[in-house]
GROMACS .gro file of C-alpha atoms in nm:
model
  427
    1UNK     CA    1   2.542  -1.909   0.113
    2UNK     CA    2   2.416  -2.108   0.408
    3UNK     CA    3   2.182  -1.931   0.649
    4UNK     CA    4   2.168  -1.963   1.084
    5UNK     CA    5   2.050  -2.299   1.143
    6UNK     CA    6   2.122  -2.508   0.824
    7UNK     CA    7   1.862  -2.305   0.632
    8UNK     CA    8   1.990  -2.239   0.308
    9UNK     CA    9   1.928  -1.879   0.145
   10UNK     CA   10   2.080  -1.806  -0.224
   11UNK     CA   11   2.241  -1.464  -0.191
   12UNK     CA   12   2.017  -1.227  -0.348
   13UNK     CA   13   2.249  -1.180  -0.627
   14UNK     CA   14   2.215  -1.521  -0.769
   15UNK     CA   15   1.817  -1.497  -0.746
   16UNK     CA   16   1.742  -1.134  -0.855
   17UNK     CA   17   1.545  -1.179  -1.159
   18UNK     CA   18   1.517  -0.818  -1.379
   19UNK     CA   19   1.388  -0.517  -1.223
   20UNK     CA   20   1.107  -0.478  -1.567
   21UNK     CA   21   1.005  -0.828  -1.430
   22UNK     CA   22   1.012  -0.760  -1.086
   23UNK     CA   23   0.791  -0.410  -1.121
   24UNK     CA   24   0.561  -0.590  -1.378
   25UNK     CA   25   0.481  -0.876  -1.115
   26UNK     CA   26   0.432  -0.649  -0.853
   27UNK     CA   27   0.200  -0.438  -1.071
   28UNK     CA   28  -0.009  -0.759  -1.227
   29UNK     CA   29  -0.049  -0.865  -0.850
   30UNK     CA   30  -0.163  -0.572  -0.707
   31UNK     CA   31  -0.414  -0.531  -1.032
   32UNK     CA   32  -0.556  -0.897  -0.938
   33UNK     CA   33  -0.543  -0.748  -0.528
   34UNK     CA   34  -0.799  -0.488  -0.675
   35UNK     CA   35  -0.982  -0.603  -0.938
   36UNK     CA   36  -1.079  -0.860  -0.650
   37UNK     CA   37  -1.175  -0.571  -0.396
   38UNK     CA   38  -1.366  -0.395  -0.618
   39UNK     CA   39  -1.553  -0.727  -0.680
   40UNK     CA   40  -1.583  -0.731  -0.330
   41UNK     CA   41  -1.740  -0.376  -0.278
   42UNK     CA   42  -1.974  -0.485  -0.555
   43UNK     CA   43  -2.113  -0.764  -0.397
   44UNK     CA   44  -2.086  -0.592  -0.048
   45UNK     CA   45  -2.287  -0.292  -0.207
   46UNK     CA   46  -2.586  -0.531  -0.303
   47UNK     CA   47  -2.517  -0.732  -0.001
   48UNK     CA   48  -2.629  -0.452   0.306
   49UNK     CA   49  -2.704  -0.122   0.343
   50UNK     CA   50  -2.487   0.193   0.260
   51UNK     CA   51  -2.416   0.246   0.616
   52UNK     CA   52  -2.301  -0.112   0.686
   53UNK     CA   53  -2.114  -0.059   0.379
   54UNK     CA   54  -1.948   0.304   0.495
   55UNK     CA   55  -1.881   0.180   0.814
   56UNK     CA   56  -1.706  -0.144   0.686
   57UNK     CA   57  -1.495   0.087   0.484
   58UNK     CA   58  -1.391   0.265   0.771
   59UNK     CA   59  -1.262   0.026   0.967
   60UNK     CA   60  -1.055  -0.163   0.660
   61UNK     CA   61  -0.878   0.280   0.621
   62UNK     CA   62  -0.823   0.185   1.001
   63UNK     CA   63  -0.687  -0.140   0.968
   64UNK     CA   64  -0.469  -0.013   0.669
   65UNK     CA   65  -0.336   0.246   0.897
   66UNK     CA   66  -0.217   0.048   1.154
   67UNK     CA   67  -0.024  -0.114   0.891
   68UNK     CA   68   0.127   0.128   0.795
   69UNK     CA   69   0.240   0.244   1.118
   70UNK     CA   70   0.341  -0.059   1.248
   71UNK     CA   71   0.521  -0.177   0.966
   72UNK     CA   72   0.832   0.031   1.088
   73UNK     CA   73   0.970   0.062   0.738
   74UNK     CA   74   1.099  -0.284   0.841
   75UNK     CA   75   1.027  -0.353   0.410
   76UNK     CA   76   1.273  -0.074   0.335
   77UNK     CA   77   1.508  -0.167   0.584
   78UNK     CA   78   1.499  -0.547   0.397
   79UNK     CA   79   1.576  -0.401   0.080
   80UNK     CA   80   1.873  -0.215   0.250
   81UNK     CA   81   1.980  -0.459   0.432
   82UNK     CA   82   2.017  -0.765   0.188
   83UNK     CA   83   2.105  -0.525  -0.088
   84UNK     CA   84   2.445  -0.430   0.142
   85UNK     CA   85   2.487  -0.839   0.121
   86UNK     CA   86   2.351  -0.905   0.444
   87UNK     CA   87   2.237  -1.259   0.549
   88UNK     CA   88   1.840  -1.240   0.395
   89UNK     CA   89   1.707  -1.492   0.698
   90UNK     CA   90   1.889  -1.271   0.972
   91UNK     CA   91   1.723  -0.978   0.847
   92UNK     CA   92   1.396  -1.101   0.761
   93UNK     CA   93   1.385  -1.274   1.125
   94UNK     CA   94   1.400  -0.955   1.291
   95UNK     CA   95   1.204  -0.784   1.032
   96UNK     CA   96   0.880  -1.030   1.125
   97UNK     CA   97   0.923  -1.029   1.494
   98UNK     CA   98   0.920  -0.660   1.490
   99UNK     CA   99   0.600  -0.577   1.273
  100UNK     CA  100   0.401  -0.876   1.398
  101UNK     CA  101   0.466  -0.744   1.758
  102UNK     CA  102   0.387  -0.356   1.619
  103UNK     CA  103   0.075  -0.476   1.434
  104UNK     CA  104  -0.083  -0.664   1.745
  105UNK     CA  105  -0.024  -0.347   1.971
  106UNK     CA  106  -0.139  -0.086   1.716
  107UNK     CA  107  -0.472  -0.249   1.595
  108UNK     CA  108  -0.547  -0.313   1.993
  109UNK     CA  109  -0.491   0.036   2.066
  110UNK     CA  110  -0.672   0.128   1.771
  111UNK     CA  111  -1.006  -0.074   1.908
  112UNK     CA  112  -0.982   0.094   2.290
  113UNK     CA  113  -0.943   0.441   2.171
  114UNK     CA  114  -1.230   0.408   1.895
  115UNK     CA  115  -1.420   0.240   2.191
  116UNK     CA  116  -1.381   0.524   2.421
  117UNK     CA  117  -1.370   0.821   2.135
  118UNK     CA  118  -1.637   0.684   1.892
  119UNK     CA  119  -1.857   0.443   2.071
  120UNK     CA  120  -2.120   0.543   1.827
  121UNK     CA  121  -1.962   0.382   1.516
  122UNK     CA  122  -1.748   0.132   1.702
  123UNK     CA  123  -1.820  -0.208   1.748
  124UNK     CA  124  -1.758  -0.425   2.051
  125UNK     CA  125  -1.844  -0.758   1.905
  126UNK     CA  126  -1.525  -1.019   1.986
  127UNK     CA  127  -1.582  -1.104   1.638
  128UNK     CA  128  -1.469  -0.757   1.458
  129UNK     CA  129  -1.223  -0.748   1.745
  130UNK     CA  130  -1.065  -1.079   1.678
  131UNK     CA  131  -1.080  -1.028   1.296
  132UNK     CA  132  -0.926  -0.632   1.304
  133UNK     CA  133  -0.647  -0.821   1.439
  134UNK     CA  134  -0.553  -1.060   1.261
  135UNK     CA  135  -0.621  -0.800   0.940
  136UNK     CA  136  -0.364  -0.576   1.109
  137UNK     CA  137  -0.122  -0.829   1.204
  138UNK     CA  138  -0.149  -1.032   0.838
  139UNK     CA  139  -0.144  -0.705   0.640
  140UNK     CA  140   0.155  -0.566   0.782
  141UNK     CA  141   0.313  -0.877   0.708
  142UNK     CA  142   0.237  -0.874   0.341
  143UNK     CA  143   0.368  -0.535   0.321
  144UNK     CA  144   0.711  -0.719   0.465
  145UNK     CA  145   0.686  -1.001   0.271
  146UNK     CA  146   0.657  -0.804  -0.037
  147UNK     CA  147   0.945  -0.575  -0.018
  148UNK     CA  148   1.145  -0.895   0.111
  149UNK     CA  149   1.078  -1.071  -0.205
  150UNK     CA  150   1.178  -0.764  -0.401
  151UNK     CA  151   1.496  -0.735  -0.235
  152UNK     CA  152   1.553  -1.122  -0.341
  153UNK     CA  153   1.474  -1.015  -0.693
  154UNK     CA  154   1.122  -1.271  -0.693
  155UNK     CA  155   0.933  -0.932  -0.713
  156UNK     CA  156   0.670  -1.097  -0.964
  157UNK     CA  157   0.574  -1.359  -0.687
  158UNK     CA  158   0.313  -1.103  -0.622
  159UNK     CA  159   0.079  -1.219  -0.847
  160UNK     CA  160  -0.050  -1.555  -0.719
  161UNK     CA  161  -0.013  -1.442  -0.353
  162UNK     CA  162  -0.246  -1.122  -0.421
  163UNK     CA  163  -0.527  -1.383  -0.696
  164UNK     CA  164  -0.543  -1.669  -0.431
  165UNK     CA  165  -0.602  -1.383  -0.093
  166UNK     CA  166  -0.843  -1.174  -0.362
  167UNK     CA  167  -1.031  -1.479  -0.476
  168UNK     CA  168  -1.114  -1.568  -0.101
  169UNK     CA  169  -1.259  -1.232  -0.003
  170UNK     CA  170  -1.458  -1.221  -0.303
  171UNK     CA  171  -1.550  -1.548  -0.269
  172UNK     CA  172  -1.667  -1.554   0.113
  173UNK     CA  173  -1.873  -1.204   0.032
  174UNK     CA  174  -2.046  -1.388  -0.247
  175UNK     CA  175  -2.126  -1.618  -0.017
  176UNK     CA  176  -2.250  -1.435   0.220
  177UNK     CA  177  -2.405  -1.214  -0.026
  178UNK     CA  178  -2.630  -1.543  -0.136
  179UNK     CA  179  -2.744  -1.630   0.225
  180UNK     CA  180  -2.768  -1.375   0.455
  181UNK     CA  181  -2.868  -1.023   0.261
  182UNK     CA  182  -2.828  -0.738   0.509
  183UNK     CA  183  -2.501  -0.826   0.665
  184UNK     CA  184  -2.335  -0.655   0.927
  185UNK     CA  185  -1.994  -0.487   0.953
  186UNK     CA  186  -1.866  -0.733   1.121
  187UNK     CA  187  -1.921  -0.996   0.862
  188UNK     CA  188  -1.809  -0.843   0.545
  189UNK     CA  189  -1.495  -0.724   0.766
  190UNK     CA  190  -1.434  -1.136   0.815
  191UNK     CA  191  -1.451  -1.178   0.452
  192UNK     CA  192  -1.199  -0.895   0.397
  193UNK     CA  193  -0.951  -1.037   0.636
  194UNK     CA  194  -0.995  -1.392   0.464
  195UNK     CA  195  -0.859  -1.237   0.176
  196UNK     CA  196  -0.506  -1.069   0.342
  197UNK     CA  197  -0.469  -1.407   0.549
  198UNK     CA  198  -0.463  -1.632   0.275
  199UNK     CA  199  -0.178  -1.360   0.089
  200UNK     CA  200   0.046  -1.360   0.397
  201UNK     CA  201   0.047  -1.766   0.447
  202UNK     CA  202   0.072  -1.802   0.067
  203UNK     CA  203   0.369  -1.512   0.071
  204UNK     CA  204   0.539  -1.766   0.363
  205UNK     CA  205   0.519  -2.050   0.163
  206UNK     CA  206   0.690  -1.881  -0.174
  207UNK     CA  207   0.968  -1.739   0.064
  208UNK     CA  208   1.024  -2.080   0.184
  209UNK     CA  209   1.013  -2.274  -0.205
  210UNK     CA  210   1.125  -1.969  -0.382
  211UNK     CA  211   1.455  -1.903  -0.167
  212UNK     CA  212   1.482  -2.185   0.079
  213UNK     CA  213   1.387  -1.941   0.390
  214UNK     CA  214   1.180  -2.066   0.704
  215UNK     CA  215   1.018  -1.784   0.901
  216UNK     CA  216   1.161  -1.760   1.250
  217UNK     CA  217   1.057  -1.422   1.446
  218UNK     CA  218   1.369  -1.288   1.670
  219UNK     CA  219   1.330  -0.976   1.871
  220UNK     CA  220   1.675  -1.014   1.955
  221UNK     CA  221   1.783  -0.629   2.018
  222UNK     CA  222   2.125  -0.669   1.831
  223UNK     CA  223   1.904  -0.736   1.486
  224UNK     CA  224   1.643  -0.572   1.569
  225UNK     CA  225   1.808  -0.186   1.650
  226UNK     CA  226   1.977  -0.156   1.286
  227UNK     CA  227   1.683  -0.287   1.112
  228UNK     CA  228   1.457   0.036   1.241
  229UNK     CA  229   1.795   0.272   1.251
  230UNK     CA  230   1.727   0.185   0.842
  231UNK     CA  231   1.377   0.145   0.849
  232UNK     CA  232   1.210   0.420   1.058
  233UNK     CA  233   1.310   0.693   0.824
  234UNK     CA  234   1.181   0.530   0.536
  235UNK     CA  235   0.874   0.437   0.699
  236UNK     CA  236   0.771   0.820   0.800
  237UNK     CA  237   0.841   0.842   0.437
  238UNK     CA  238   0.615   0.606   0.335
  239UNK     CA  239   0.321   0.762   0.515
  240UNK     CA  240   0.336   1.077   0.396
  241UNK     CA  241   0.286   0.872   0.095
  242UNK     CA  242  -0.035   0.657   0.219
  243UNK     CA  243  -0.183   0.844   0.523
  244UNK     CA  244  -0.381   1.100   0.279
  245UNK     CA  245  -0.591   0.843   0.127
  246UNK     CA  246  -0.604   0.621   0.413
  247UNK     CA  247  -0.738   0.892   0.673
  248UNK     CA  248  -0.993   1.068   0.460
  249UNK     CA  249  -1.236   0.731   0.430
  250UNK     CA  250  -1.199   0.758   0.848
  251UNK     CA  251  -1.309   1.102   0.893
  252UNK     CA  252  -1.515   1.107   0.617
  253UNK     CA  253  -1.774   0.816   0.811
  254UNK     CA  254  -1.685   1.009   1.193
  255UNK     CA  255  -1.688   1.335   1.121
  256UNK     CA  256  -1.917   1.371   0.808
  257UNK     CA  257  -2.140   1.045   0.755
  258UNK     CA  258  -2.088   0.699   0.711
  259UNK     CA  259  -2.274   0.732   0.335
  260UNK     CA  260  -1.995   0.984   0.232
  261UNK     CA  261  -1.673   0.714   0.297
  262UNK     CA  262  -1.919   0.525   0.149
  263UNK     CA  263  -1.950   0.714  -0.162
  264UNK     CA  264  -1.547   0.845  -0.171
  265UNK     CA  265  -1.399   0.510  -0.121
  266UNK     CA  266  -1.480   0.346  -0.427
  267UNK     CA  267  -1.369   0.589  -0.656
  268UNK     CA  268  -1.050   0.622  -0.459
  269UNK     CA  269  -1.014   0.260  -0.456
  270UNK     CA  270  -1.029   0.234  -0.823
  271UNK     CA  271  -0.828   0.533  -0.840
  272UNK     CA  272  -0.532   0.373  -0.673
  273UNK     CA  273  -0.519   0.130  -0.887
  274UNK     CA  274  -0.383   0.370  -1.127
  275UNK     CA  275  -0.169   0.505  -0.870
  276UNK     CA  276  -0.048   0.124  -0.760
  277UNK     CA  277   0.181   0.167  -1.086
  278UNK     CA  278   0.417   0.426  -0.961
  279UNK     CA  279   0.398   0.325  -0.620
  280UNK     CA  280   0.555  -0.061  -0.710
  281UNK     CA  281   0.762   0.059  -0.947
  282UNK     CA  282   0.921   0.313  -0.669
  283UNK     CA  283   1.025   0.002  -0.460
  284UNK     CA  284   1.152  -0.168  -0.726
  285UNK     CA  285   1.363   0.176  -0.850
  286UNK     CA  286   1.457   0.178  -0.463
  287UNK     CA  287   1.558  -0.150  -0.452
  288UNK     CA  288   1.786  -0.095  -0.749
  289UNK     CA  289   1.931   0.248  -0.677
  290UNK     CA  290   2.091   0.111  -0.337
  291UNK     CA  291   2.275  -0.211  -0.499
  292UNK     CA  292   2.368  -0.017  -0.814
  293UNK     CA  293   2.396   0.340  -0.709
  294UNK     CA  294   2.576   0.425  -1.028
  295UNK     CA  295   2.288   0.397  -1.253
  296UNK     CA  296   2.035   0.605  -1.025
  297UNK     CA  297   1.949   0.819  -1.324
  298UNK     CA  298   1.934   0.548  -1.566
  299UNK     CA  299   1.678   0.367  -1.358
  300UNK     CA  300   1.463   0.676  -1.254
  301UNK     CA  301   1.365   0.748  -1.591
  302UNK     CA  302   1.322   0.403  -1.672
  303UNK     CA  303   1.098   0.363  -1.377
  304UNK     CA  304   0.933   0.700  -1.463
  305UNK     CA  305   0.837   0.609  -1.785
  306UNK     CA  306   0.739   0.257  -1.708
  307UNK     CA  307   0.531   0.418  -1.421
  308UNK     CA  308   0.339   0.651  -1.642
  309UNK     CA  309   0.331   0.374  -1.899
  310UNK     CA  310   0.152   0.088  -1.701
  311UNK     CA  311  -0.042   0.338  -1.467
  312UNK     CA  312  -0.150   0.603  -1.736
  313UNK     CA  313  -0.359   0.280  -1.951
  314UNK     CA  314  -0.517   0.211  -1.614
  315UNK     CA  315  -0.615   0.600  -1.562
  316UNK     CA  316  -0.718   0.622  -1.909
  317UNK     CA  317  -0.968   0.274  -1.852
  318UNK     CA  318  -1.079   0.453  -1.531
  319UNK     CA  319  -1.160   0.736  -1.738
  320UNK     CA  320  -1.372   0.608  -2.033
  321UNK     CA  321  -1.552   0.364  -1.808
  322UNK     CA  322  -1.613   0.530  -1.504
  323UNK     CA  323  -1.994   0.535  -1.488
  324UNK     CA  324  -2.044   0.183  -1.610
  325UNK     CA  325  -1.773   0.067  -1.357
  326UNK     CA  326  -1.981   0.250  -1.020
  327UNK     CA  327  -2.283   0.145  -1.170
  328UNK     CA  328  -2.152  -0.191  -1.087
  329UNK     CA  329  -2.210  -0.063  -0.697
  330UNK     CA  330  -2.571   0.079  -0.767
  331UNK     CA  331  -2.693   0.379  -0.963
  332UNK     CA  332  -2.662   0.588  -0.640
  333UNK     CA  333  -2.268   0.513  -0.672
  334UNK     CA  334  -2.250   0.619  -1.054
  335UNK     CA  335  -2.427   0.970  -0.972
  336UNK     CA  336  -2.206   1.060  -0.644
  337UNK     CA  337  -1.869   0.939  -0.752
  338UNK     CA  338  -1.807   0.877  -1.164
  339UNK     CA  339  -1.670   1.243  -1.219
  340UNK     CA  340  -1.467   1.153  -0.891
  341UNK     CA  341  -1.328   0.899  -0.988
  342UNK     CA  342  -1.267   1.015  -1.329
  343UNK     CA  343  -1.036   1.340  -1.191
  344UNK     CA  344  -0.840   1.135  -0.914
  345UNK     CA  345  -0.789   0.920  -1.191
  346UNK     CA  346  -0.606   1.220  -1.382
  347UNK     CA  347  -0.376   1.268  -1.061
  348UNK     CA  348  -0.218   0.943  -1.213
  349UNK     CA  349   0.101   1.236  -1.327
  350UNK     CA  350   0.148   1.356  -1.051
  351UNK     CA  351   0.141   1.056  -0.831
  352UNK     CA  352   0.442   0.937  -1.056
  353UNK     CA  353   0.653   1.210  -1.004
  354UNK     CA  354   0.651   1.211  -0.662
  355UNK     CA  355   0.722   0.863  -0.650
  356UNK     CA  356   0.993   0.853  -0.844
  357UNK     CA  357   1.138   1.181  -0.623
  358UNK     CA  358   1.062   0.950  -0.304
  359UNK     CA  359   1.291   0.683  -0.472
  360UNK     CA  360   1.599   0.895  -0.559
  361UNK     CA  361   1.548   1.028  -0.207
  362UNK     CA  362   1.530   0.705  -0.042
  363UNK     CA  363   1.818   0.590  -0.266
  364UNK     CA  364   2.011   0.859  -0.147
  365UNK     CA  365   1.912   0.877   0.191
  366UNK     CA  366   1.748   1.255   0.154
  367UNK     CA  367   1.522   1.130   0.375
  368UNK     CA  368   1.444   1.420   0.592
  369UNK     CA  369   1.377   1.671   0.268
  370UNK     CA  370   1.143   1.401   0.140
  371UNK     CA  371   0.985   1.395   0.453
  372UNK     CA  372   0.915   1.734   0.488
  373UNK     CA  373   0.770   1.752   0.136
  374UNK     CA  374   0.538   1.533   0.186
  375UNK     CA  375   0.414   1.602   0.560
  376UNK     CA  376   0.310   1.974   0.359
  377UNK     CA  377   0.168   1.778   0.054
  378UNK     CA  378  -0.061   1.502   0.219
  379UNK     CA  379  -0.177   1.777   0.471
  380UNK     CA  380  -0.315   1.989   0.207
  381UNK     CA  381  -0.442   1.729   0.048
  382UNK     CA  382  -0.626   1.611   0.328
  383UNK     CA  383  -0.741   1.956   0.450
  384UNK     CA  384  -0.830   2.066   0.109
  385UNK     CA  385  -1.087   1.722   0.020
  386UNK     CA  386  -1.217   1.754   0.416
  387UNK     CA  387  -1.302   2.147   0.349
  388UNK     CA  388  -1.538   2.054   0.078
  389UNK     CA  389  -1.678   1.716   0.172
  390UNK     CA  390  -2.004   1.822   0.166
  391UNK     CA  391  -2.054   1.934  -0.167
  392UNK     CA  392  -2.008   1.539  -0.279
  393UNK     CA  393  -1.714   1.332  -0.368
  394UNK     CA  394  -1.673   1.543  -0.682
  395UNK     CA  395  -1.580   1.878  -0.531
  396UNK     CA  396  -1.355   1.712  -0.289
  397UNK     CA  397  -1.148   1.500  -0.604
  398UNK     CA  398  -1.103   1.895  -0.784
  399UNK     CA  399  -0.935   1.971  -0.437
  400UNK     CA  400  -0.733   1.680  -0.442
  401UNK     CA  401  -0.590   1.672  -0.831
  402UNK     CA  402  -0.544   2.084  -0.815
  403UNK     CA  403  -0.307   2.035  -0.497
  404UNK     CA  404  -0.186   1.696  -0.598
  405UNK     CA  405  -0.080   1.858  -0.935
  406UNK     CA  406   0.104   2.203  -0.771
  407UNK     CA  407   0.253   1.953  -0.570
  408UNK     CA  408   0.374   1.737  -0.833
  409UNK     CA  409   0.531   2.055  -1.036
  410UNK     CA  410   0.733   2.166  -0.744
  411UNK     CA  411   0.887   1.796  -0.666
  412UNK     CA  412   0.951   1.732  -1.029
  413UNK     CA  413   1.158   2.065  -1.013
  414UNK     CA  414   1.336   1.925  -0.705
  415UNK     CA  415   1.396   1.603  -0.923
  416UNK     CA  416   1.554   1.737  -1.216
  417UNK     CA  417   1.795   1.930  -0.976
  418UNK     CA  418   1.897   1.614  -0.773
  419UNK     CA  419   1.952   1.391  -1.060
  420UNK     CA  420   2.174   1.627  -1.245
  421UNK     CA  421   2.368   1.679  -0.939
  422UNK     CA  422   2.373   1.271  -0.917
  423UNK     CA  423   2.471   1.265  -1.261
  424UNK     CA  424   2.768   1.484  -1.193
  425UNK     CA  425   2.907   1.314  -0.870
  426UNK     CA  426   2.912   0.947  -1.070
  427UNK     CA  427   3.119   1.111  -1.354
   0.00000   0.00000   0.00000
């Protein structure tokens, strides 16, 4: 198939590699995306003080935030879209212009309102300005890219993309590590940002080699307004999903103390690298469900399984080797966070059934009982860590795995009920 303006783009059909290899390249990427950040928090832990290190933290949960927002479900929508059999470069035009526009404005608005809300903990430095936008802009980008790549079946392009961007950060914060101990915020954010920048050119480049497509931003209004009609619902979706996690690092270091999102975030960071499994895994099952609707079942369990499979060994590592793995931060880190990190890591279960319910709803476009599920879910989660914060980042993982886990037991119900009713309607 030949694309707008002699740009040729292999329908996704005749690209789509196996959804096992798609999920497993997505999971392997995201693994190298994290074993490089927690590199990074390792270094940046020996690098400055805990405060420079909380407050760092803080404004990467901001940055991801805006990402999320701004990223419009415009991912989904891709998936969607070229999974209908729509032209991949007129969808993916629109789909950049609209979250590169949405990322600018979001991370902007972000920076006044902090100013004028938090002028304590904000910084006004052109620097961490600069670099908070180009972190928002490039991440929300990568979250595009990556759904756009699944949706062209080259799912397990992930991995180089998310080694080269990791091995950047990691390298920079070494770096600066080795010749200027006692750096600022503003620094180790520039050596974060490195690392997304480097993923979202690399992601461009694969695009273009992988499936012949050149990135050309559109805001044209006739692409653009059935790109979010798909999109928007899946994206309120998604951040039921991600807020939880994302917020509490925020109001953890503004409402509590820096040194407590300082303490939390690393043992939710390694924690969600167990729940990275079921999370990739869901797109992929997505992805599937909506160009072969008939096997919907088929592919739940398979995802399911392969979701408890891949993501259980990494909760089970998390585990065993929690101490020696905080201990990599500082002693100070093993003592507040190891039994953390070790009970978040058991909400590995639950995490996977609720993905794999977000899928099948997604799939089916039950978008507005997902929704609603998880609006209740991530606010008692939230509400629940927040009312115990300060008895340590222990207390406030018990809060999270005992509502995570009701949680989970009520979806999977819902789950059983909506694939046998699936099951009944293909017969």
């Amino acid at each position: 198939m030949k694309a707008e303006r002699g740009t040729a783009v292999p329908d996704a059909s005749t690209v789509r590699h196996s959804a096992l290899r798609s999920s497993l390249g997505l999971v392997l990427g995201k693994a190298a995306q994290t074993g490089a950040g927690f590199a990074f928090w390792v270094v940046a832990a020996r690098a400055t003080s805990d405060r420079e290190v909380g407050l760092t933290t803080a404004a990467v949960s901001a940055v991801m935030i805006c990402t999320q927002l701004a990223v419009l479900g415009a991912g989904s929508a891709v998936i969607v879209s070229v999974g209908r059999g729509e032209p991949p470069s007129r969808v993916l035009d629109a789909a950049f212009a609209i979250v590169g526009v949405a990322g600018t404005g979001l991370a902007l608005g972000y920076l006044v309102l902090q100013s004028a809300v938090a002028p304590d903990t904000a910084s006004a430095s052109v620097l961490f300005w600069l670099t908070f936008l180009v972190a928002a802009v490039t991440g929300t980008l990568v979250i595009v890219l990556d759904q756009a790549l699944v949706a062209l079946g080259r799912g397990a392009s992930a991995t180089l993309r998310y080694a080269l961007g990791g091995g950047v950060s990691l390298g920079a914060a070494a770096l600066v590590a080795w010749r200027a101990h006692g750096a600022s915020a503003d620094v180790l954010m520039v050596c974060w940002t490195l690392g997304t920048t480097v993923a979202c050119v690399v992601g461009a480049v694969q695009l273009r080699r992988l499936v012949g497509y050149r990135p050309r931003p559109s805001l044209r209004l006739a692409r653009g307004r059935p790109l979010l009609a798909v999109g928007l619902p899946n994206q309120l979706l998604t951040l039921t999903e991600r807020a939880p996690g994302l917020l509490l690092p925020l109001l953890l270091a503004h409402t509590v103390a820096p040194e407590a999102a300082a303490y939390w975030y690393p043992a939710w960071m390694m924690a969600w690298a167990a729940y990275t499994a079921p999370m990739l895994i869901g797109i992929v099952q997505f992805s599937e469900g909506v160009r072969d609707p008939d096997r919907l079942v088929s592919t739940t369990w398979a995802g399911l399984r392969w979701s408890l499979a891949v993501g259980g060994l990494a909760a089970v590592i998390l585990v065993v080797l929690a101490r020696p793995l905080l201990s990599l931060l500082g002693e100070r880190y093993a003592d507040s966070s190891a039994d953390a990190l070790r009970l978040l890591a058991a909400g590995l279960v639950g995490y996977a059934v609720l993905q794999a319910y977000n899928a099948v709803c997604r799939a089916r476009g039950r978008y507005a009982e997902a929704i609603v599920v998880g609006v209740t879910l991530g606010t008692a989660l939230c509400v629940s860590a927040l009312s115990v914060a300060d008895r340590g980042a222990t207390a406030m993982a018990l809060a999270w795995l005992v509502v995570l886990s009701i949680g989970a037991a009520g979806v999977g119900l819902r789950l059983l009920a909506v694939l046998r009713r699936v099951r009944k309607d293909t017969r």
